[in-house]
CSV table of C-alpha atoms in Angstrom, one decimal:
chain,number,residue,atom,x,y,z
A,552,MET,CA,0.0,0.0,0.0
A,553,ILE,CA,1.1,3.6,-0.7
A,554,PHE,CA,0.0,6.4,1.6
A,555,TYR,CA,0.3,9.8,0.1
A,556,PHE,CA,-0.6,13.5,0.5
A,557,SER,CA,-0.6,16.1,-2.2
A,558,GLY,CA,-1.9,19.6,-2.7
A,559,THR,CA,-0.9,20.9,-6.1
A,560,GLY,CA,-0.5,17.5,-7.6
A,561,ASN,CA,3.3,16.9,-7.8
A,562,THR,CA,3.2,14.1,-5.2
A,563,ARG,CA,-0.1,12.7,-6.4
A,564,TRP,CA,1.5,12.2,-9.9
A,565,ALA,CA,4.6,10.5,-8.3
A,566,ALA,CA,2.5,8.3,-6.1
A,567,ARG,CA,0.3,7.2,-8.9
A,568,GLN,CA,3.4,6.2,-11.0
A,569,LEU,CA,4.7,4.1,-8.1
A,570,ALA,CA,1.3,2.5,-7.6
A,571,GLU,CA,1.1,1.6,-11.3
A,572,ALA,CA,4.7,0.2,-11.3
A,573,THR,CA,4.1,-1.9,-8.1
A,574,GLY,CA,0.5,-2.8,-8.5
A,575,GLU,CA,-0.2,-1.7,-5.0
A,576,ARG,CA,-3.0,0.2,-3.3
A,577,LEU,CA,-3.0,4.0,-3.3
A,578,LEU,CA,-4.4,5.6,-0.2
A,579,PHE,CA,-5.0,9.4,0.3
A,580,ILE,CA,-3.9,10.4,3.8
A,581,PRO,CA,-6.7,13.0,4.4
A,582,ASP,CA,-9.2,10.3,3.6
A,583,GLU,CA,-7.4,7.7,5.8
A,584,LEU,CA,-7.5,10.1,8.8
A,585,LYS,CA,-11.3,9.8,8.8
A,586,THR,CA,-10.8,6.1,9.6
A,587,PRO,CA,-9.0,4.3,12.6
A,588,CYS,CA,-5.8,4.2,10.5
A,589,GLU,CA,-5.3,0.5,11.2
A,590,TYR,CA,-4.0,-1.8,8.5
A,591,THR,CA,-2.8,-5.3,7.8
A,592,LEU,CA,-0.4,-5.9,4.9
A,593,GLY,CA,-1.0,-8.7,2.4
A,594,ASP,CA,1.7,-11.3,1.7
A,595,GLY,CA,4.7,-9.5,0.2
A,596,GLU,CA,3.0,-6.1,0.2
A,597,ARG,CA,5.2,-3.1,0.5
A,598,ILE,CA,4.4,0.1,2.4
A,599,GLY,CA,5.2,3.4,0.9
A,600,PHE,CA,4.9,7.0,2.1
A,601,CYS,CA,4.8,9.9,-0.5
A,602,PHE,CA,4.6,13.5,0.6
A,603,PRO,CA,5.7,17.0,-0.3
A,604,VAL,CA,8.2,18.8,1.9
A,605,HIS,CA,6.7,21.7,3.8
A,606,GLY,CA,9.3,24.0,5.3
A,607,TRP,CA,12.0,21.3,5.2
A,608,GLN,CA,9.8,19.0,7.3
A,609,PRO,CA,7.0,16.5,6.6
A,610,PRO,CA,3.6,18.3,6.4
A,611,HIS,CA,1.8,18.2,9.8
A,612,ILE,CA,-1.0,16.1,8.3
A,613,VAL,CA,1.5,13.4,7.4
A,614,SER,CA,3.0,13.5,10.9
A,615,GLU,CA,-0.5,13.3,12.4
A,616,PHE,CA,-1.3,10.3,10.3
A,617,ILE,CA,1.8,8.4,11.3
A,618,ASP,CA,1.1,9.2,15.0
A,619,ARG,CA,-2.2,7.4,14.5
A,620,LEU,CA,-0.9,4.7,12.2
A,621,ASN,CA,-1.1,1.0,13.3
A,622,VAL,CA,0.2,-1.6,10.9
A,623,ALA,CA,-0.5,-5.0,12.5
A,624,ASN,CA,2.2,-6.9,10.7
A,625,ALA,CA,4.8,-4.3,9.6
A,626,ALA,CA,7.8,-6.4,10.5
A,627,GLY,CA,9.4,-8.0,7.5
A,628,HIS,CA,7.6,-5.9,4.9
A,629,TYR,CA,9.6,-3.5,2.7
A,630,ALA,CA,9.0,0.2,3.5
A,631,TYR,CA,10.1,3.2,1.5
A,632,ALA,CA,9.5,7.0,1.2
A,633,LEU,CA,9.4,9.4,-1.6
A,634,CYS,CA,9.2,13.2,-1.1
A,635,THR,CA,8.8,16.1,-3.5
A,636,CYS,CA,10.3,19.5,-3.1
A,637,GLY,CA,11.0,22.7,-5.0
A,638,ASP,CA,14.7,22.7,-4.3
A,639,SER,CA,15.8,20.7,-1.2
A,640,THR,CA,14.4,18.4,1.5
A,641,GLY,CA,16.5,19.3,4.5
A,642,LEU,CA,16.1,16.5,7.0
A,643,ALA,CA,12.5,15.9,6.3
A,644,VAL,CA,13.0,12.2,5.5
A,645,SER,CA,15.2,11.6,8.6
A,646,MET,CA,12.4,13.1,10.7
A,647,LEU,CA,9.8,10.8,9.0
A,648,SER,CA,12.1,7.8,9.4
A,649,ARG,CA,12.4,8.4,13.2
A,650,GLN,CA,8.7,8.7,13.5
A,651,LEU,CA,8.1,5.5,11.6
A,652,ALA,CA,10.7,3.7,13.6
A,653,ARG,CA,8.6,4.3,16.7
A,654,LYS,CA,5.8,2.4,14.9
A,655,GLY,CA,8.0,-0.5,14.1
A,656,ILE,CA,8.5,0.5,10.4
A,657,ALA,CA,12.1,0.8,9.1
A,658,LEU,CA,12.6,2.5,5.7
A,659,GLY,CA,14.5,0.4,3.3
A,660,SER,CA,15.0,3.2,0.7
A,661,CYS,CA,14.1,6.9,0.1
A,662,GLN,CA,14.1,9.3,-2.8
A,663,SER,CA,13.5,13.0,-3.4
A,664,LEU,CA,12.1,14.5,-6.6
A,665,ILE,CA,12.8,18.1,-7.4
A,666,MET,CA,9.5,19.3,-8.8
A,667,PRO,CA,8.1,22.7,-9.9
A,668,GLU,CA,7.9,25.3,-7.1
A,669,SER,CA,4.4,26.0,-5.7
A,670,TYR,CA,5.1,27.8,-2.4
A,671,VAL,CA,5.0,31.6,-3.1
A,672,CYS,CA,4.2,33.1,0.2
A,673,LEU,CA,7.6,34.5,1.1
A,674,PRO,CA,9.3,37.5,-0.6
A,675,PHE,CA,12.0,35.4,-2.3
A,676,MET,CA,9.8,32.5,-3.5
A,677,TYR,CA,8.2,32.4,-7.0
A,678,THR,CA,6.9,29.8,-9.3
A,679,ASP,CA,9.3,28.5,-11.9
A,680,THR,CA,9.4,29.6,-15.5
A,681,PRO,CA,7.7,27.3,-18.0
A,682,GLU,CA,11.1,26.2,-19.2
A,683,ARG,CA,12.3,25.3,-15.7
A,684,GLU,CA,9.0,23.5,-15.0
A,685,HIS,CA,9.5,21.3,-18.0
A,686,GLN,CA,13.2,20.6,-17.1
A,687,LYS,CA,12.2,19.6,-13.5
A,688,ILE,CA,9.4,17.3,-14.6
A,689,GLU,CA,11.4,15.6,-17.3
A,690,GLN,CA,14.2,14.9,-14.8
A,691,ALA,CA,11.7,13.8,-12.2
A,692,ARG,CA,10.3,11.3,-14.7
A,693,LEU,CA,13.7,9.7,-15.1
A,694,ASP,CA,14.5,9.7,-11.4
A,695,LEU,CA,11.1,8.2,-10.6
A,696,ALA,CA,11.4,5.5,-13.2
A,697,HIS,CA,14.7,4.5,-11.7
A,698,TYR,CA,13.3,4.6,-8.1
A,699,ALA,CA,10.4,2.5,-9.1
A,700,GLU,CA,12.8,-0.3,-10.1
A,701,ILE,CA,14.5,0.1,-6.7
A,702,VAL,CA,11.2,-0.3,-4.9
A,703,LYS,CA,10.1,-3.2,-7.1
A,704,ALA,CA,13.4,-5.0,-6.3
A,705,ARG,CA,13.0,-4.1,-2.5
A,706,GLN,CA,16.5,-2.8,-2.5
A,707,ASP,CA,17.7,-1.9,1.0
A,708,GLY,CA,20.0,1.0,1.9
A,709,TYR,CA,19.2,3.1,-1.1
A,710,SER,CA,19.0,6.9,-0.4
A,711,GLN,CA,18.9,9.6,-3.0
A,712,LEU,CA,18.0,12.9,-1.3
A,713,THR,CA,18.8,16.5,-2.1
A,714,ILE,CA,19.1,17.7,1.4
A,715,GLY,CA,20.6,21.1,0.6
A,716,ILE,CA,23.1,23.3,2.5
A,717,ALA,CA,22.9,23.3,6.3
A,718,PRO,CA,20.0,20.8,6.4
A,719,TRP,CA,19.8,20.7,10.2
A,720,VAL,CA,19.3,24.5,10.4
A,721,LEU,CA,16.7,24.3,7.5
A,722,SER,CA,14.6,21.6,9.2
A,723,HIS,CA,15.1,22.3,12.9
A,724,VAL,CA,15.4,26.1,13.0
A,725,VAL,CA,13.8,27.6,9.9
A,726,GLY,CA,11.4,24.7,9.3
A,727,ALA,CA,10.4,24.6,13.0
A,728,TYR,CA,9.5,28.3,12.9
A,729,PHE,CA,7.7,28.0,9.6
A,730,ASN,CA,5.6,25.0,10.6
A,731,SER,CA,4.7,26.4,14.0
A,732,HIS,CA,3.8,30.0,12.9
A,733,MET,CA,3.2,30.2,9.2
A,734,ILE,CA,0.8,27.3,8.5
A,735,THR,CA,-2.5,29.0,8.7
A,736,ASP,CA,-5.6,29.8,6.6
A,737,ARG,CA,-6.2,33.2,8.2
A,738,LYS,CA,-4.3,35.1,5.6
A,739,PHE,CA,-6.3,33.8,2.6
A,740,THR,CA,-8.5,36.4,1.0
A,741,VAL,CA,-10.7,36.5,-2.1
A,742,ASP,CA,-11.3,39.4,-4.4
A,743,ALA,CA,-15.1,39.6,-4.5
A,744,ASP,CA,-15.1,41.6,-7.7
A,745,THR,CA,-13.0,39.0,-9.5
A,746,CYS,CA,-14.3,35.7,-8.1
A,747,THR,CA,-16.6,33.9,-10.5
A,748,HIS,CA,-18.1,31.7,-7.8
A,749,CYS,CA,-17.0,28.5,-9.6
A,750,GLY,CA,-16.4,26.6,-6.4
A,751,LEU,CA,-13.2,25.1,-7.7
A,752,CYS,CA,-11.2,26.2,-4.7
A,753,ALA,CA,-13.4,24.2,-2.4
A,754,LYS,CA,-13.3,21.2,-4.7
A,755,VAL,CA,-9.5,21.0,-4.9
A,756,CYS,CA,-8.8,21.6,-1.2
A,757,PRO,CA,-7.3,18.3,0.0
A,758,VAL,CA,-8.5,18.7,3.6
A,759,GLY,CA,-11.9,20.3,3.1
A,760,ASP,CA,-11.0,23.6,4.7
A,761,ILE,CA,-13.1,25.7,2.4
A,762,THR,CA,-16.9,26.3,2.5
A,763,LEU,CA,-18.9,28.3,0.0
A,764,THR,CA,-21.3,31.1,0.9
A,765,ASP,CA,-23.2,32.3,-2.1
A,766,GLY,CA,-20.5,30.7,-4.2
A,767,SER,CA,-17.7,32.7,-2.4
A,768,PRO,CA,-15.0,30.8,-0.5
A,769,GLU,CA,-14.6,31.0,3.3
A,770,TRP,CA,-11.8,29.3,5.2
A,771,LYS,CA,-12.7,27.4,8.4
A,772,ASN,CA,-9.9,28.6,10.6
A,773,ASP,CA,-9.9,25.2,12.4
A,774,SER,CA,-6.3,24.3,12.1
A,775,SER,CA,-6.9,21.8,9.2
A,776,CYS,CA,-5.2,23.9,6.6
A,777,THR,CA,-1.8,22.7,5.4
A,778,CYS,CA,-1.0,25.8,3.4
A,779,CYS,CA,-0.5,23.7,0.3
A,780,LEU,CA,-1.9,26.6,-1.7
A,781,SER,CA,-4.1,24.4,-3.9
A,782,CYS,CA,-6.9,26.9,-3.7
A,783,TYR,CA,-4.7,29.7,-4.7
A,784,HIS,CA,-3.1,27.9,-7.6
A,785,HIS,CA,-6.2,26.4,-9.1
A,786,CYS,CA,-8.3,29.6,-9.1
A,787,PRO,CA,-8.9,30.3,-12.8
A,788,VAL,CA,-9.1,34.1,-12.3
A,789,HIS,CA,-6.5,34.5,-9.6
A,790,ALA,CA,-9.1,35.8,-7.2
A,791,ILE,CA,-7.5,34.1,-4.2
A,792,ASN,CA,-4.5,35.5,-2.4
A,793,TYR,CA,-2.4,34.8,0.7
A,794,GLY,CA,-1.9,38.2,2.3
A,795,ARG,CA,-0.6,40.8,0.0
A,796,ILE,CA,2.5,39.1,-1.3
A,797,THR,CA,0.9,36.7,-3.8
A,798,ARG,CA,-1.1,39.2,-5.8
A,799,LYS,CA,1.6,39.4,-8.4
A,800,ARG,CA,2.9,35.9,-8.1
A,801,GLY,CA,2.4,33.0,-10.6
A,802,GLN,CA,0.2,29.9,-10.3
A,803,TYR,CA,1.1,26.3,-10.7
A,804,TYR,CA,-0.4,22.9,-10.3
A,805,PHE,CA,0.7,19.6,-12.0
A,806,GLY,CA,-0.7,19.4,-15.5
A,807,HIS,CA,-1.9,23.0,-15.7
A,808,ARG,CA,-0.4,23.7,-19.1
């Protein structure tokens, strides 16, 4: 089985490729959190975890899922992790690995994929150019095809991660602040004069954080938001913004062109 979380589609694409290559079940973490999160693996079944890196850490929804995860027969089954990121992972996979170890799950391999940038809520962060998007996705296709063979062969000890410069600082200092103070839906706004009331933002929100009032989005402010920016990036008229900084930023989701 493969557990995955995705906002703008990069990780969903990667997880689906792995599911197709291995023939194993694909399970969406937000849906699984509505259940007891208890599982039994079939004979020879692998267990995979696919997620985007948020602030050089696993997203809080992924950590919450693993806290609740109970795999009755994890021992002896091959486990692996794949993460997507715009540039580097920091120590996100190491953090995931330690959390899984407390559940009796040892990662046999891990892989990072550099994918088009989608986080645009800081002054120095922008979406990639179309050319750079294409380059990243084409390289990711090659890297993912190679990693699928690693997973199918149940190869242990394989690690191909772009951790970046000063990964401990990125994950445990910058990332800790980011995930503690900057993951909120309270900064989302909608331009009433621009919004077409299509409802797409509510449809694509992976955690159901958006309700519609007369067709206009409202965020629940209930701590469910992961700041994946799916609502922002999918808005066909760019009516959604996060504070003031995204008003002149680009939009991206996998397959948007």
